[in-house]
Short mmCIF file of C-alpha atoms in Angstrom, two decimals:
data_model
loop_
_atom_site.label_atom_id
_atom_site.label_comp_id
_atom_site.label_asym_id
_atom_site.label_seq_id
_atom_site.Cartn_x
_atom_site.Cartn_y
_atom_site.Cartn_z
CA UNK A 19 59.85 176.85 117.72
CA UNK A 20 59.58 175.95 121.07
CA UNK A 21 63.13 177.13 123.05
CA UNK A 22 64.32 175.68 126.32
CA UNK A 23 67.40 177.74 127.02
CA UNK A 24 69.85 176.25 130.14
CA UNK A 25 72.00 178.97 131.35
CA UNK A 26 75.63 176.82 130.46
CA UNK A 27 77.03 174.41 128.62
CA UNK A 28 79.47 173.44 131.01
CA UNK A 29 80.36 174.21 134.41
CA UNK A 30 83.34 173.02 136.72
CA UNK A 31 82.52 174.10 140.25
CA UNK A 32 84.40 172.93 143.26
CA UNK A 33 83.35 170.71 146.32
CA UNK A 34 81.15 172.77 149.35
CA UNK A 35 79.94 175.51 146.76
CA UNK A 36 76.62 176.23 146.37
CA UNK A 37 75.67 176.06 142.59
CA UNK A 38 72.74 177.26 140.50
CA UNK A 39 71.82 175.57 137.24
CA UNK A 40 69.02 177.95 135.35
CA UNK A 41 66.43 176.71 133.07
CA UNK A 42 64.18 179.69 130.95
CA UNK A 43 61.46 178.34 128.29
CA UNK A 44 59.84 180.52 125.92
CA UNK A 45 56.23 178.19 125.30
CA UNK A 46 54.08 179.37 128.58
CA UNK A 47 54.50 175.39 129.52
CA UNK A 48 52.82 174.65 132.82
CA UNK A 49 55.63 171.64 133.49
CA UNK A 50 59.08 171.68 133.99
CA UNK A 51 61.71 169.15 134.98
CA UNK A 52 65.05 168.62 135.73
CA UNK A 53 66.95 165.45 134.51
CA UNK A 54 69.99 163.88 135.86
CA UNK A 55 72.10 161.95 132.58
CA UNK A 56 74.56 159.37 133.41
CA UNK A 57 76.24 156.42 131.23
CA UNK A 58 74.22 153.71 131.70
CA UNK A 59 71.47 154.93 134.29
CA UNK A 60 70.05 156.81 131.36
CA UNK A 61 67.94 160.20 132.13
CA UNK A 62 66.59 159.96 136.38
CA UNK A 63 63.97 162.64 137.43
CA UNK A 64 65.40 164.85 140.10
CA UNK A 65 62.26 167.13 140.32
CA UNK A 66 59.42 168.91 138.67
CA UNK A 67 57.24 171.65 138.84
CA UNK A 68 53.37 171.44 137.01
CA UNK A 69 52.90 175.50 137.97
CA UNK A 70 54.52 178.53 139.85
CA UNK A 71 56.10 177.91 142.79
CA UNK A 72 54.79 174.03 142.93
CA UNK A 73 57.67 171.48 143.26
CA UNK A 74 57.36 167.91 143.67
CA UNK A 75 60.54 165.54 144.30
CA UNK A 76 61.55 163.22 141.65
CA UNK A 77 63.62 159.93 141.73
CA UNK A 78 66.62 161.30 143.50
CA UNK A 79 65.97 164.82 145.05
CA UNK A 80 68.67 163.94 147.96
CA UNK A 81 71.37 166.82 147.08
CA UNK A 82 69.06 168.77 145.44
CA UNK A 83 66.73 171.99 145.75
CA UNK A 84 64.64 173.92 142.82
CA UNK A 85 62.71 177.04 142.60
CA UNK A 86 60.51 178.14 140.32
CA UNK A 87 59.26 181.62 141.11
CA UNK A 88 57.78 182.94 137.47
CA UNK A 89 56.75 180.61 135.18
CA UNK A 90 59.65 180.06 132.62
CA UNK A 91 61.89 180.14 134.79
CA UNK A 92 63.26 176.56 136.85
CA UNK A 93 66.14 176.80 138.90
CA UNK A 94 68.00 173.80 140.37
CA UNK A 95 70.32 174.22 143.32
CA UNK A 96 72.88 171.95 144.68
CA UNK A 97 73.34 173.27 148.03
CA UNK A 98 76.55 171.91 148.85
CA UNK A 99 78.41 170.58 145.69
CA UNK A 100 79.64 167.33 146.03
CA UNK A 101 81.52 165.15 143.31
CA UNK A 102 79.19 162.50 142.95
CA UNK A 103 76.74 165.36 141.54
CA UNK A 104 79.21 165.37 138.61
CA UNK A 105 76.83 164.69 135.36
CA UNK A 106 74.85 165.95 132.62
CA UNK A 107 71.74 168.10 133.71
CA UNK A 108 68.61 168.04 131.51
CA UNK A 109 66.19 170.83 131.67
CA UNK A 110 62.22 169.71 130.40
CA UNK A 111 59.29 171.64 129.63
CA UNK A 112 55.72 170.70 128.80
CA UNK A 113 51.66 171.63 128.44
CA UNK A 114 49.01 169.92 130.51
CA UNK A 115 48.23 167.11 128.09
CA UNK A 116 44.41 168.68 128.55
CA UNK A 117 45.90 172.06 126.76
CA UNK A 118 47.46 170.70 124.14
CA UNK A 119 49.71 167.86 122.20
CA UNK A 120 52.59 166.60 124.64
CA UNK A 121 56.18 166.24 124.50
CA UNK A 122 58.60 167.72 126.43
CA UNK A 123 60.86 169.81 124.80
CA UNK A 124 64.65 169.76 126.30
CA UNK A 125 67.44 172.32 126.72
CA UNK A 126 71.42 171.52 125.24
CA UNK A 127 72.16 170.15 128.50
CA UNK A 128 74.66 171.42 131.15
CA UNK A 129 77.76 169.37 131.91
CA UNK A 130 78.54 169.87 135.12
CA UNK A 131 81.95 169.00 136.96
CA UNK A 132 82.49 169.13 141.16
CA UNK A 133 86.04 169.21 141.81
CA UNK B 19 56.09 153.59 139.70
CA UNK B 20 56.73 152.67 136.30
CA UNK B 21 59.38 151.15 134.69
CA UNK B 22 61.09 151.22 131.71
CA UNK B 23 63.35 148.42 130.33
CA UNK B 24 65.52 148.93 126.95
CA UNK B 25 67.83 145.63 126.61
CA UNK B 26 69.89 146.19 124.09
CA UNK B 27 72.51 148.93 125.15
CA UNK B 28 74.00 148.85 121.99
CA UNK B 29 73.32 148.06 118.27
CA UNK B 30 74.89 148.52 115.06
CA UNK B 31 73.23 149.04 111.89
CA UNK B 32 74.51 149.11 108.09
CA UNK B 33 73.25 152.18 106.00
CA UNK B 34 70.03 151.17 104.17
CA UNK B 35 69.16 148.13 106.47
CA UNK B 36 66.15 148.51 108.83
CA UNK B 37 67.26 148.16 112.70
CA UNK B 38 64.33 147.18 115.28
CA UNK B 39 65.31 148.93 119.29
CA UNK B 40 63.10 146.93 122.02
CA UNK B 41 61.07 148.82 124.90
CA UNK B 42 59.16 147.32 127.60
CA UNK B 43 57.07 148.82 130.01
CA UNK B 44 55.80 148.15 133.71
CA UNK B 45 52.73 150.17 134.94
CA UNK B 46 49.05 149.28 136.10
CA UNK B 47 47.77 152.34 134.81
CA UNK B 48 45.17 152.46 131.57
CA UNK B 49 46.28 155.93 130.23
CA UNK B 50 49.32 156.80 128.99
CA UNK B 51 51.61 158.16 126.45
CA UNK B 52 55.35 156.13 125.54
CA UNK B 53 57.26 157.90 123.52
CA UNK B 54 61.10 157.64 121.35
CA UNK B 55 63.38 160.21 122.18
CA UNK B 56 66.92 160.37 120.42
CA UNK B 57 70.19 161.92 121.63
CA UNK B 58 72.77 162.88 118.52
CA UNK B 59 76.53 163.71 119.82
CA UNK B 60 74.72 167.11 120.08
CA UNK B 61 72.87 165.87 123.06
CA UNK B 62 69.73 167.48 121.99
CA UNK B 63 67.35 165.48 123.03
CA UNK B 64 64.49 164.82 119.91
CA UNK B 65 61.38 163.73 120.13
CA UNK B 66 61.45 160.57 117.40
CA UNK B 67 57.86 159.52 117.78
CA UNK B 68 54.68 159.46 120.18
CA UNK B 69 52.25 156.42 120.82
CA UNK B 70 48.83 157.29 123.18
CA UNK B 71 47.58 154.23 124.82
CA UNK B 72 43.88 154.38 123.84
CA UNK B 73 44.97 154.30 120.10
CA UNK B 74 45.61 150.92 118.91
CA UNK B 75 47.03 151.98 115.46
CA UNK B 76 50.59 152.12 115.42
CA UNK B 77 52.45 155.62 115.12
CA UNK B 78 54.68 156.38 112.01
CA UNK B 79 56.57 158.91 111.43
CA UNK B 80 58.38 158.84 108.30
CA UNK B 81 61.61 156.52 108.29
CA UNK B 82 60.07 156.13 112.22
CA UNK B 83 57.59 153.19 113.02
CA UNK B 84 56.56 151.87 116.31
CA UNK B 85 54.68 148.34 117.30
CA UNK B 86 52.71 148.65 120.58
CA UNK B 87 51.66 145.83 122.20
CA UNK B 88 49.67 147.23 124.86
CA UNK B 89 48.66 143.59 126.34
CA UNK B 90 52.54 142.88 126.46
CA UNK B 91 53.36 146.03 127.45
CA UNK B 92 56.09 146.58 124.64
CA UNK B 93 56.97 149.53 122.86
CA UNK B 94 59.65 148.78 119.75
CA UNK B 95 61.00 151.09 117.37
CA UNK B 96 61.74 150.59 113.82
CA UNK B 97 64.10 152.51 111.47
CA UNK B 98 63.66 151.63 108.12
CA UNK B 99 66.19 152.90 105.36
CA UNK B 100 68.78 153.66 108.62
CA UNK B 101 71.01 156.73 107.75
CA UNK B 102 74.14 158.00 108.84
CA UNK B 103 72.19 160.63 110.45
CA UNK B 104 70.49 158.05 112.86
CA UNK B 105 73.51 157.89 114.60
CA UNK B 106 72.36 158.10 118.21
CA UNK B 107 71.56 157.33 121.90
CA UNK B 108 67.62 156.33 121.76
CA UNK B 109 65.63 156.55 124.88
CA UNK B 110 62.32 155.17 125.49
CA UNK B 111 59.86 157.14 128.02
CA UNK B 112 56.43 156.86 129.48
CA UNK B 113 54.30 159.29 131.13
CA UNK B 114 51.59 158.32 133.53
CA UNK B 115 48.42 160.54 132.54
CA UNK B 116 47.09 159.83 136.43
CA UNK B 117 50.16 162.31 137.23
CA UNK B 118 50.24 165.85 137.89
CA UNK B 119 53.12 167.13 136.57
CA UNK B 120 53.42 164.34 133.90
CA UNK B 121 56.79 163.58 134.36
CA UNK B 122 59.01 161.28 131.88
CA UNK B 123 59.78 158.22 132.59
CA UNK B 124 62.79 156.94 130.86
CA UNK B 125 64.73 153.69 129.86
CA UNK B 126 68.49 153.43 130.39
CA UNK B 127 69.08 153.93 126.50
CA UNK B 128 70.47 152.26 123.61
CA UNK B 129 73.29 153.37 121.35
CA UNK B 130 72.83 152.84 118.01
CA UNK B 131 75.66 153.17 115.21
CA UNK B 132 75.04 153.35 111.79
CA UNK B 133 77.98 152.13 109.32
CA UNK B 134 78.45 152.93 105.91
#
């Protein structure tokens, strides 16, 4: 079975901290994503990565930073927490649709809380 | 970009029954994949179902059927024989082929409730 492992469940961090969200797969998928889940604005791409150290923004990078230094690994940062930044974090990972069937395959989900 | 439109934020559904959840679609690209995702209190995200655009036959998965219109640019999922089980938040997505990175693109949700 596939396994997209996000470091925590939930995490209350407070305003101005710097704050690292980790995301470890276990497939040898090329993609990865990170998701941004809130009531009613459903699941908003806040940026991927299709290979090692390649990022691309998403829908709403503004807050945001990622690295993704070995390829299992995909790390987002929020540089400066803020409470607006409180939501649910999704972590992705995929093939190339030319190496195989897709889907994305998603961690538990980290609930994150700036206070 | 693409878009993705559910319209029905919630819907209710008796145990049994067969419940119908409404997708649309925005995009001017030729190949793509849509796709069901559901969302149990768990909030592990499951793939339901997958649709390719270049196949006209409808996916089916089970309990899990989908009508694509590709001309109307609607995706719709049907539960038949609903369970408790189905108890969810259902997302629609769509992923542009033309992409690297082949990012999901997903609706706002709808949360369904099955009743006994």
């Amino acid at each position: 079975d596939v396994k997209v492992t996000q470091s925590s469940r939930y995490l209350v961090k407070r305003t101005g901290e710097k704050v690292f969200l980790e995301c470890v797969q276990d497939m040898d998928h090329e993609n990865m994503f990170w998701y941004r889940q809130d009531p009613g604005l459903g699941l908003r791409l806040i940026y991927f990565s299709y290979d090692v150290k390649m990022k691309e923004k998403g829908d709403i990078p503004e807050g945001y930073s990622v690295s993704r230094e070995k390829k299992e690994r995909f790390s987002l940062i929020l540089e400066s927490a803020s409470t607006n930044q409180t939501s649910m974090y999704l972590c992705a990972s995929s093939l190339w649709p030319t190496t195989g069937v897709t889907e994305a395959f998603f961690g538990q989900g980290t609930r994150l809380t700036v206070v | 970009a693409q878009t993705v439109t559910q319209s029905q934020p919630e819907m209710s559904v008796q145990e049994a029954e067969t419940v119908t959840l409404s997708c649309t679609y925005d995009t001017s690209e030729s190949n793509y994949y849509l796709f069901w995702y559901k969302q149990p209190p768990s909030r592990q995200m499951i793939l339901v179902i997958r649709q390719e655009a270049y196949k006209q036959q409808n996916a089916t998965e089970n309990r899990f059927s989908v009508n694509f219109q590709k001309a109307a640019k609607s995706f719709s999922l049907k539960i038949s024989d609903s369970q408790l089980g189905d108890t969810a938040m259902y997302f629609c997505a769509f992923m542009n082929l033309a992409n690297s990175g082949y990012a999901l693109n997903f609706g706002k949700g709808t949360s369904l409730l099955v009743t006994p």
